Coordinates of N, CA and C in Angstrom, one line a residue:
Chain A
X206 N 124.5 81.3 70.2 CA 124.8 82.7 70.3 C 124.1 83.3 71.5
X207 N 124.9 83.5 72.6 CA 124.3 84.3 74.0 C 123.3 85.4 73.7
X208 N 122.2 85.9 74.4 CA 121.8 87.0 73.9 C 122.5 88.3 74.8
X209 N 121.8 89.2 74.6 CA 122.6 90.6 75.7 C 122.6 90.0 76.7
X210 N 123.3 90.2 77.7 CA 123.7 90.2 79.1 C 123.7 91.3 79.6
X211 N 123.0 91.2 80.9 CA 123.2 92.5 81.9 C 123.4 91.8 82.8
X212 N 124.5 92.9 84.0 CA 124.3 92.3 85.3 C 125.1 93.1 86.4
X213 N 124.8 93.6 87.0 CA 123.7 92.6 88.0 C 122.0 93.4 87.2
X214 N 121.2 92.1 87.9 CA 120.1 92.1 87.2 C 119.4 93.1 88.4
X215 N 120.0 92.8 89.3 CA 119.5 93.7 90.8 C 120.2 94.6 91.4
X216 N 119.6 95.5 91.6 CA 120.8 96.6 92.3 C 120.0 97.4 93.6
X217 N 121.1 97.4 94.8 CA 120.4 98.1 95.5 C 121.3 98.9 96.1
X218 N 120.9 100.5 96.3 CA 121.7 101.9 96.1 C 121.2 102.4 97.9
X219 N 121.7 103.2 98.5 CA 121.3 103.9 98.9 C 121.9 105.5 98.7
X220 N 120.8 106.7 98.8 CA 121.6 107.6 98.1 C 122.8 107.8 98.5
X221 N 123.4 108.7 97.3 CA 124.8 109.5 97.4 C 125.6 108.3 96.8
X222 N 125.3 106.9 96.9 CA 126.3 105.7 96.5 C 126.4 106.2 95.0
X223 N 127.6 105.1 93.9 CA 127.3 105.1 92.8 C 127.3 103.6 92.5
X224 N 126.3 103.9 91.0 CA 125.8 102.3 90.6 C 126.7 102.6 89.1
X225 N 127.1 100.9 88.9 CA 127.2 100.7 87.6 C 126.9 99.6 87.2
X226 N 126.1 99.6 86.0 CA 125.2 98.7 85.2 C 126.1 98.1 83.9
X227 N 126.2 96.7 83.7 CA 127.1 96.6 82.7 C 125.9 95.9 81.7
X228 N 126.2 95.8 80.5 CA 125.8 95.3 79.3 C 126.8 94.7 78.2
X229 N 126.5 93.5 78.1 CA 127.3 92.6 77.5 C 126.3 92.5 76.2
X230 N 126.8 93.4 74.6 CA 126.0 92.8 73.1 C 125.9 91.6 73.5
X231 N 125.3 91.3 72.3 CA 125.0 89.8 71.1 C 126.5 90.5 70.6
X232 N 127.2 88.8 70.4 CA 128.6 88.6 69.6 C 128.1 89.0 68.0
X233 N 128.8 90.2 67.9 CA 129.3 90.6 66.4 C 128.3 91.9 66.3
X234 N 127.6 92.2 67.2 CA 126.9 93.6 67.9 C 128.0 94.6 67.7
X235 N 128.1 95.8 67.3 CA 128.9 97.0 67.6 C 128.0 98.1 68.0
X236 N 126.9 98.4 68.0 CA 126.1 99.0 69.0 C 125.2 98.9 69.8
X237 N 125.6 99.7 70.5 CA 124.6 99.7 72.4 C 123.8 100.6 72.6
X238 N 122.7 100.3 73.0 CA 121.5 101.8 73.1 C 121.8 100.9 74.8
X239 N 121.0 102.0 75.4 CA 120.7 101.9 77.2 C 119.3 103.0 77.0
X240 N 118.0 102.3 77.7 CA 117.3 103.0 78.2 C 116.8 102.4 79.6
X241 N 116.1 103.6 79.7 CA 115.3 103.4 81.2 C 113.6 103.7 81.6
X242 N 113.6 102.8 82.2 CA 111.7 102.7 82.4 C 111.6 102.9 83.6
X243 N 111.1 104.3 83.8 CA 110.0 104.4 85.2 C 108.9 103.6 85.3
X244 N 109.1 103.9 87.0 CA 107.9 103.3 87.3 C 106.4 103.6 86.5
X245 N 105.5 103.0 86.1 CA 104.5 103.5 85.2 C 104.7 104.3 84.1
X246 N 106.0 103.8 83.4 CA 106.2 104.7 82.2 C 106.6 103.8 81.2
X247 N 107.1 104.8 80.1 CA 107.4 103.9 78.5 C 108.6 103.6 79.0
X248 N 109.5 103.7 78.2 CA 111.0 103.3 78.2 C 111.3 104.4 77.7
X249 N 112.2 105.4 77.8 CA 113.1 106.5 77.1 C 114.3 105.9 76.6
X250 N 115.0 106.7 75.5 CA 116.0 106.2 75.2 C 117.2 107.5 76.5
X251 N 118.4 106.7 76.5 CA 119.1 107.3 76.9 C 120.6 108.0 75.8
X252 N 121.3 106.6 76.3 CA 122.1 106.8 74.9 C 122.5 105.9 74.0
X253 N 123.3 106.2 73.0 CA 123.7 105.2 71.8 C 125.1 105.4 71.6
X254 N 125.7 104.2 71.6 CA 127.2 104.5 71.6 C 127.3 103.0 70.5
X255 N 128.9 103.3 70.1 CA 129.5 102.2 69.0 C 130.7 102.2 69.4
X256 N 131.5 101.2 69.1 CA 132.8 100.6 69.6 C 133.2 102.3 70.1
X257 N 134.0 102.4 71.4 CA 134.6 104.1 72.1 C 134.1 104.7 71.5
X258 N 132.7 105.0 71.0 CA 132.3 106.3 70.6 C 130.7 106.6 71.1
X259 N 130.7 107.8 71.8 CA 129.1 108.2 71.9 C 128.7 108.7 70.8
X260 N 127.6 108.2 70.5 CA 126.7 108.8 68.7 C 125.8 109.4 69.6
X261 N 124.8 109.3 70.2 CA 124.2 109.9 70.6 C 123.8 110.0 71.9
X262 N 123.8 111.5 72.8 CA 123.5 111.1 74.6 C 122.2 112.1 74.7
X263 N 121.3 112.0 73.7 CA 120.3 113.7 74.1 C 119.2 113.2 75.2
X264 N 119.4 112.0 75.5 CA 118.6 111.7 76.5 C 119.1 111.4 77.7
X265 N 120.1 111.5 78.2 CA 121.0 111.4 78.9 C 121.1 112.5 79.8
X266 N 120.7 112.2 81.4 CA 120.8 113.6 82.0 C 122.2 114.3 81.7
X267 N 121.9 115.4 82.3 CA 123.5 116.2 82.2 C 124.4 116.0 83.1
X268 N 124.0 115.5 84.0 CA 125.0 115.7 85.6 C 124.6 113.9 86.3
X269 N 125.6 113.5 86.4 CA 125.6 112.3 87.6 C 125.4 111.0 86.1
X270 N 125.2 110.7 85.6 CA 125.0 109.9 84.4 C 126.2 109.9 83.2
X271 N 126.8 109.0 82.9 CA 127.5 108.8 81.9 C 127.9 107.2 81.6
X272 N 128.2 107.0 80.2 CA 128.0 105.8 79.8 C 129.6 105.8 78.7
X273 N 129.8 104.1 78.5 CA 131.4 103.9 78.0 C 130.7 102.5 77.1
X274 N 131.5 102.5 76.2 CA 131.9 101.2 75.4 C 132.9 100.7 75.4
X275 N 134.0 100.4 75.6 CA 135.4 100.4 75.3 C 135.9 99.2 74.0
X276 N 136.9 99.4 74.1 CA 136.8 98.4 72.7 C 137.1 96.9 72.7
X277 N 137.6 96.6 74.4 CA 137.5 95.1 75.3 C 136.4 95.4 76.0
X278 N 135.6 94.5 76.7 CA 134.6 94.3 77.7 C 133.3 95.0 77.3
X279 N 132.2 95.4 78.4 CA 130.9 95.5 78.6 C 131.0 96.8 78.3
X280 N 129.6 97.1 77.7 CA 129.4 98.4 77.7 C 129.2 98.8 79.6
X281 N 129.2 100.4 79.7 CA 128.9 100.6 81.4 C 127.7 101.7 81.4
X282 N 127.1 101.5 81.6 CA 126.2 102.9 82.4 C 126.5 103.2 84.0
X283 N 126.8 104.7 84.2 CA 127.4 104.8 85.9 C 126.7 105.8 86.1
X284 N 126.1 105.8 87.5 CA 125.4 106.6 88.0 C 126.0 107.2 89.5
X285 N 126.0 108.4 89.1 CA 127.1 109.1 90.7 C 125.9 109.5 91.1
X286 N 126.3 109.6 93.0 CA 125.4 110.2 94.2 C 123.7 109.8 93.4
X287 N 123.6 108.9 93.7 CA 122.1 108.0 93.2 C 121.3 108.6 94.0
X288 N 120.3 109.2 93.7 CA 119.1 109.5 94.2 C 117.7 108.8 94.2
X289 N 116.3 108.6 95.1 CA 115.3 107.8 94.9 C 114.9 108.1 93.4
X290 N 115.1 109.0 92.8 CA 114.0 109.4 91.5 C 115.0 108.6 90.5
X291 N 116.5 108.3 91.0 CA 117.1 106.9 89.8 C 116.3 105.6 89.8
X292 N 115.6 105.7 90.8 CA 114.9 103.7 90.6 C 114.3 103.7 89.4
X293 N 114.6 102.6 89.0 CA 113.9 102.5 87.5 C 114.6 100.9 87.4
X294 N 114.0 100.7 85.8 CA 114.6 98.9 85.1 C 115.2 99.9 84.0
X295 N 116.5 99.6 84.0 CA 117.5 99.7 82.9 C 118.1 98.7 81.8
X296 N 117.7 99.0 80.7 CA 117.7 98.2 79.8 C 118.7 98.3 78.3
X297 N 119.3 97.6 78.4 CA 120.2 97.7 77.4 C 119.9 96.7 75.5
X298 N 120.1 97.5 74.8 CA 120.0 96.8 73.5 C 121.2 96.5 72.5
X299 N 121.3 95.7 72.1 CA 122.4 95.9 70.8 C 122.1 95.6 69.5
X300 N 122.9 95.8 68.6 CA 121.9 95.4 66.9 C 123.6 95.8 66.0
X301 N 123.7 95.0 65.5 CA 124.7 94.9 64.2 C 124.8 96.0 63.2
X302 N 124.1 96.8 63.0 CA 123.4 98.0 62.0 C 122.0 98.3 61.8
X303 N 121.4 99.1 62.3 CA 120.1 100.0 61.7 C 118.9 99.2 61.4
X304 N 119.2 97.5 62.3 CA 118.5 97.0 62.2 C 117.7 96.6 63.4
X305 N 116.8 95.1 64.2 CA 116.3 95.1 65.0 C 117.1 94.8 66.9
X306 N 116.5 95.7 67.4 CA 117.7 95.9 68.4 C 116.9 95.0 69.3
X307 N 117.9 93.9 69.8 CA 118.0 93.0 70.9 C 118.3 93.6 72.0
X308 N 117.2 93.2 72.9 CA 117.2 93.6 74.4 C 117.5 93.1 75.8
X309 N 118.6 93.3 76.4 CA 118.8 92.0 77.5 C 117.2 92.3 78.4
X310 N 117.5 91.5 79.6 CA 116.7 91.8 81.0 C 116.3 92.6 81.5
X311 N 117.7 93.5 81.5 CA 117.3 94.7 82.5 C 117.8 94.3 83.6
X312 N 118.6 95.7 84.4 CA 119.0 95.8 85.5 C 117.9 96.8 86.6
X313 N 117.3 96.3 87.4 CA 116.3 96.9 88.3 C 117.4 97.7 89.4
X314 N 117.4 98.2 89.7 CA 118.0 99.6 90.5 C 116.9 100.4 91.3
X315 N 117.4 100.0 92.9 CA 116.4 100.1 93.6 C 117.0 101.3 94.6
X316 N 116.8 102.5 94.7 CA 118.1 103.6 95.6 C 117.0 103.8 96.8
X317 N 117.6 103.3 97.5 CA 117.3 103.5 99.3 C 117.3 104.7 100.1
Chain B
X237 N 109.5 116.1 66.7 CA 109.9 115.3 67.5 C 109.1 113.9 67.6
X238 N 109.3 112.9 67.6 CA 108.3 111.9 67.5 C 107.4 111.3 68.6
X239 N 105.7 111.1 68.8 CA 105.7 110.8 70.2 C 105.0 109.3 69.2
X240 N 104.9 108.5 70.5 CA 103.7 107.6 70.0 C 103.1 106.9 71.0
X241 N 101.9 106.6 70.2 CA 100.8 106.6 71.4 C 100.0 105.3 71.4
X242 N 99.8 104.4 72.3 CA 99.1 103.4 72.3 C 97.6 103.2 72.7
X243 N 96.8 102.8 72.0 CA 95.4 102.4 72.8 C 95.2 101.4 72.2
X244 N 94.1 100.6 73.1 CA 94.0 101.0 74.6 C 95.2 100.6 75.7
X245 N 95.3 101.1 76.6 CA 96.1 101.3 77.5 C 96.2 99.7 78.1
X246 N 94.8 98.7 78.1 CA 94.5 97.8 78.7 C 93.7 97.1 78.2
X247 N 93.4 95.9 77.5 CA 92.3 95.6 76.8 C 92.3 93.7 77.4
X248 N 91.1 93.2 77.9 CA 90.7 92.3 78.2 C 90.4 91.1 77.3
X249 N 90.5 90.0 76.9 CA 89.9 89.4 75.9 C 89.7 87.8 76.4
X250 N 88.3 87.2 75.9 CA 88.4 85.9 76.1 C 89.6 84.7 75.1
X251 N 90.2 83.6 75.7 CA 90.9 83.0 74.5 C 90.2 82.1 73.2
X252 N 90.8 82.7 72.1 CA 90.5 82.4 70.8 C 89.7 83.5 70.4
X253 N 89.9 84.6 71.0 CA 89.4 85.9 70.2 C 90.9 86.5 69.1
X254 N 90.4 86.9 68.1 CA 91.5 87.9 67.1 C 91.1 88.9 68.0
X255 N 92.5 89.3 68.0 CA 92.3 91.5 68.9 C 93.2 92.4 67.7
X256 N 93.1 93.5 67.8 CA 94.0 94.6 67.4 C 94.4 95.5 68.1
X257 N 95.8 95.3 68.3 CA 96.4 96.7 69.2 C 96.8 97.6 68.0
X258 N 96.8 98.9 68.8 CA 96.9 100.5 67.6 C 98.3 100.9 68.0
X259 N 98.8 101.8 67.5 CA 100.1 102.4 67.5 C 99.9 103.4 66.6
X260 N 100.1 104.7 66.9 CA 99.8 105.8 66.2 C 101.2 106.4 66.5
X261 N 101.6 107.0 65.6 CA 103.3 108.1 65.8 C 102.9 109.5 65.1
X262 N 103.3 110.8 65.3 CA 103.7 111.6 65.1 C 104.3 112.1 63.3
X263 N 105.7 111.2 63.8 CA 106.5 112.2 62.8 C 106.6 111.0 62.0
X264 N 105.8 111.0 60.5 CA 106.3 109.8 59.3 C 107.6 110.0 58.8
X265 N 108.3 110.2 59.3 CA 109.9 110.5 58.8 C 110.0 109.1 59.4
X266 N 109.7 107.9 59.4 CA 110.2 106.8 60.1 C 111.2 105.9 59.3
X267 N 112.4 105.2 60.2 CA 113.2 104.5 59.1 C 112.3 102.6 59.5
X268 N 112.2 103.3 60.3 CA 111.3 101.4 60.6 C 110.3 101.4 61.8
X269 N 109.5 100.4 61.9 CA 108.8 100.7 63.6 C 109.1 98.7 64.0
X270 N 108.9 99.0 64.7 CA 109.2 97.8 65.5 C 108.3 97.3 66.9
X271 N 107.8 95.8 66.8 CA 106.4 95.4 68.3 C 107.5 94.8 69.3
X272 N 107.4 95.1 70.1 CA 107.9 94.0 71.2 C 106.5 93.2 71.9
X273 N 106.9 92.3 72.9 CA 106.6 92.1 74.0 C 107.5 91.9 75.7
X274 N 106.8 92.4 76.6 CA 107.4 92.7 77.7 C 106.8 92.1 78.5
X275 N 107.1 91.1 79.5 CA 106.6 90.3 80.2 C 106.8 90.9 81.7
X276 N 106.5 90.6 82.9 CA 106.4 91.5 84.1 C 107.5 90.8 84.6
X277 N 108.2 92.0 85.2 CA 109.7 91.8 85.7 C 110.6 91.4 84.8
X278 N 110.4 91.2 83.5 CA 111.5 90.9 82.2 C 111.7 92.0 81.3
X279 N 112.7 91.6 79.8 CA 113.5 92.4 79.2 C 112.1 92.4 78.4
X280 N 112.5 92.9 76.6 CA 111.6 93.0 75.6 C 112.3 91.9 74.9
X281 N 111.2 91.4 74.2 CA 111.6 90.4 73.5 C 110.7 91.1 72.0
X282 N 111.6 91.0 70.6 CA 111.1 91.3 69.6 C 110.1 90.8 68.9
X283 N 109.3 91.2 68.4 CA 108.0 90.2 67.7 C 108.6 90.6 66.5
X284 N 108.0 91.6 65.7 CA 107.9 91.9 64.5 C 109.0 93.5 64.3
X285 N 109.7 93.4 62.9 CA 110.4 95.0 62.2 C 109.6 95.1 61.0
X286 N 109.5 96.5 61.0 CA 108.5 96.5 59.8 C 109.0 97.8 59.3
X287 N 109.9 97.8 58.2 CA 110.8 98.8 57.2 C 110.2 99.5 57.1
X288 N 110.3 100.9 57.0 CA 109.5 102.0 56.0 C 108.6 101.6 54.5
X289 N 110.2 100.9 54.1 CA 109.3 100.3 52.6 C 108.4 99.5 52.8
X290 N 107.9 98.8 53.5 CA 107.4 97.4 53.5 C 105.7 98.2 54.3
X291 N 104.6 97.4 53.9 CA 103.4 97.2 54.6 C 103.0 96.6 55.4
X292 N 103.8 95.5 55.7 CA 103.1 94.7 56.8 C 104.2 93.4 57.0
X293 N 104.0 92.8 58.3 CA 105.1 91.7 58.7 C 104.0 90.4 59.3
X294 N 104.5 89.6 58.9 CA 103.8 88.0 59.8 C 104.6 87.8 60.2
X295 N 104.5 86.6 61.3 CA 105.1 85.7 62.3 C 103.8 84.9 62.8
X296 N 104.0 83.9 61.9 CA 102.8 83.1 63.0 C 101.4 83.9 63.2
X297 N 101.4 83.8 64.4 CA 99.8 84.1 64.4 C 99.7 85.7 64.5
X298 N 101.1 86.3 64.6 CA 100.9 88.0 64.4 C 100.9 88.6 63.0
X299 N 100.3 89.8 62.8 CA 100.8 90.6 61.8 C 100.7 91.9 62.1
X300 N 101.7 92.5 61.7 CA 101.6 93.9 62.1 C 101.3 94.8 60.3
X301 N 101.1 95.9 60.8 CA 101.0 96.7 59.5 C 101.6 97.7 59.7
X302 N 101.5 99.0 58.2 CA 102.4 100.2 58.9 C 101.7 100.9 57.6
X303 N 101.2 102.3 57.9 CA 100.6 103.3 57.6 C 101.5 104.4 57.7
X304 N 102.4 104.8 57.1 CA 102.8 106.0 57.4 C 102.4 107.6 56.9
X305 N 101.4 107.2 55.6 CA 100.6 108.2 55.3 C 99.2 108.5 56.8
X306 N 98.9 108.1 57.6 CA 97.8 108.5 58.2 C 98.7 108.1 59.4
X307 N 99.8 107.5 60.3 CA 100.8 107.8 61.3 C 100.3 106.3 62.0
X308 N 100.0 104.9 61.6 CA 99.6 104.2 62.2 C 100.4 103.0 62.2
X309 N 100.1 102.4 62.8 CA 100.8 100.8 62.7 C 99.8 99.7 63.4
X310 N 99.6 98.6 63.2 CA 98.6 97.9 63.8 C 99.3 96.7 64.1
X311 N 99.1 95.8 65.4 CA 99.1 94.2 65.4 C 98.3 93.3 65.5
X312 N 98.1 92.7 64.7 CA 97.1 91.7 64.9 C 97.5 90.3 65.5
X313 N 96.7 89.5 66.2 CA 96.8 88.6 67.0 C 95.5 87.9 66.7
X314 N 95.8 86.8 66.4 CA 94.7 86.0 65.9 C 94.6 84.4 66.8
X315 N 93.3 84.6 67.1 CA 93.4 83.0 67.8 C 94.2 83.5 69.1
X316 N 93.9 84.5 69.9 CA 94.3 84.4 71.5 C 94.8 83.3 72.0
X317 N 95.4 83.3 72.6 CA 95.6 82.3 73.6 C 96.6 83.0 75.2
X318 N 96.0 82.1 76.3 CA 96.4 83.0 77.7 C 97.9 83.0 77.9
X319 N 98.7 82.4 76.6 CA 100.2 82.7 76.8 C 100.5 84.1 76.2
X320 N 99.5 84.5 75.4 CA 99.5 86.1 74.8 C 99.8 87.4 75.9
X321 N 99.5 87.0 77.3 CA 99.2 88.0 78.1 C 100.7 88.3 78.1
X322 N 100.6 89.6 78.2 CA 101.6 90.2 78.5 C 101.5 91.8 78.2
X323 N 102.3 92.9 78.1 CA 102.7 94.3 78.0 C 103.0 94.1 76.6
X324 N 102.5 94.9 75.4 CA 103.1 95.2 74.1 C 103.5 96.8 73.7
X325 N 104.3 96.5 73.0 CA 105.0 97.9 72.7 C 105.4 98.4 71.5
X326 N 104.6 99.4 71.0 CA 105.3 99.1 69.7 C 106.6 100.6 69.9
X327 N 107.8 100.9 68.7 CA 108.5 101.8 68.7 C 108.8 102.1 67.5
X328 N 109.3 102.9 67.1 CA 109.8 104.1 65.8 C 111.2 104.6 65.7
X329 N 111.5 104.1 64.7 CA 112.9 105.1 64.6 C 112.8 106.1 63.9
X330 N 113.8 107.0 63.7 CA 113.1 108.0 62.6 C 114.1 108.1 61.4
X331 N 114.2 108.2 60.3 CA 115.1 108.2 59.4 C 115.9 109.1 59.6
X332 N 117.4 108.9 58.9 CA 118.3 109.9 59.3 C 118.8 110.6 60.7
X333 N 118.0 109.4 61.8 CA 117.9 109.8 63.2 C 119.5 108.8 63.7
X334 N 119.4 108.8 64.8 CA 120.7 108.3 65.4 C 119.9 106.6 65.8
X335 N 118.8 106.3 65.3 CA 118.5 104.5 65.5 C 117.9 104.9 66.8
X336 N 117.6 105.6 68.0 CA 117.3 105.6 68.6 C 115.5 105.1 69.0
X337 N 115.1 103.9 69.3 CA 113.6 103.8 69.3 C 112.9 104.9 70.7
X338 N 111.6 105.3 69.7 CA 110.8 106.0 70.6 C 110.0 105.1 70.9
X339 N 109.3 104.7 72.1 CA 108.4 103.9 72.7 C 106.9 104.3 73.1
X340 N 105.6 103.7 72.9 CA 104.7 104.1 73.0 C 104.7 103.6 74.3
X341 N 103.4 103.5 75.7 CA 103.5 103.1 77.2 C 103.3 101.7 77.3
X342 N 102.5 101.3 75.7 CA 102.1 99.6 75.8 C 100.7 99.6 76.0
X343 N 100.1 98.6 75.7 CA 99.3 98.2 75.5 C 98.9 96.7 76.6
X344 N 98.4 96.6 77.7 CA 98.6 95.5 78.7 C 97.6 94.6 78.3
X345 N 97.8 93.7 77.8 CA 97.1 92.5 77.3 C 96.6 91.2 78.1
X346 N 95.8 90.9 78.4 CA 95.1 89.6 79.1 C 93.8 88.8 78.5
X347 N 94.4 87.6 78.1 CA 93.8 86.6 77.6 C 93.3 86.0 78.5
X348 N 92.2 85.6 78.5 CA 91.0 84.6 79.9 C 91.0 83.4 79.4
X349 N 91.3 82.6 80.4 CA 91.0 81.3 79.6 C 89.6 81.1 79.7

């Protein structure tokens, strides 16, 4: 059983571009958290979504950020007109139910 | 709102020392807390879940605990060794919350041989 997948594991932006981050569960996973870690910081959560549905975005900026599940393929996180204050490791989890959430790699996002 | 807080921020140890990292939270409305470890330039990898109901978790040479009357949680590490180095983290969900883990900044750990 694969664990999460992210990829690209590397990304490099210069502003105004947009980036998208994909996250592939653990098979038989139906939810996906996405957070992100600053430079010298914790991890925040961003959002939580389940098969086409956002459950929760309250950490989610308002503008230029938005995130998809669909009900074939990867989850997406997309980031329009990328700014330096996007750099960060983006990190995706998944978990079966309310239980221990598996973390891929991380996608490093580097905006130029 | 839940925060949580780790100390120390950085703690040094020779190998074959037991250590205790702390994890303190806020709001005991918690449905579970959960340790990682985070290795430099890598994802989190899960150590220990530790239920609301429950007081404490093993795995080998960890154990974690969970206080939620006084807002604590502890990991213990017994018998160091310099493969222990790494960033620990513990997180919180909160009951009736959306599963969302809150993160403390970690705890940067280094074992000397």
């Amino acid at each position: 059983n694969a664990g999460v997948m992210q990829n690209p594991r590397h990304l490099v932006r210069r502003r105004g571009q947009e980036a998208r981050l994909r996250c592939s569960p653990m098979k038989g996973h139906s939810h996906v958290y996405w957070y992100r870690q600053l430079p010298e910081e914790g991890l925040k959560f961003m959002v939580y979504l389940q098969k086409e549905n956002i459950i929760d975005e309250s950490g989610m900026p308002k503008e230029r950020f938005s995130a998809e599940f669909p009900k074939e393929g990867p989850s997406i996180l997309r980031i329009q007109q990328v700014v330096r204050g996007d750099s960060a490791a983006y990190f995706c989890a998944s978990s079966p139910r309310q239980e221990t959430q598996y973390f891929g790699p991380g996608t490093r996002l580097l905006v130029l | 709102k839940q925060e949580v807080t780790q100390i120390p921020a950085a703690l040094s140890v020779p190998e074959g020392e037991n250590l205790v990292l702390n994890c303190s939270f806020t709001d005991s409305a918690i449905y579970n807390l959960q340790w990682f470890r985070q290795d430099p330039g890598k994802g989190l990898t899960s150590l220990l879940l530790i239920q609301s109901s429950q007081r404490e978790q093993t795995s080998g040479r960890l154990n974690a605990s969970l206080d939620k009357s006084s807002g604590r949680s502890t990991l213990y590490i017994a018998a160091s060794q310099p493969g222990d180095s790494a960033t620990y983290l513990c997180a919180a969900t909160r009951r009736g919350g959306s599963e969302k883990l809150v993160f403390g900044k970690g705890t940067k750990l280094t074992v000397n041989p």
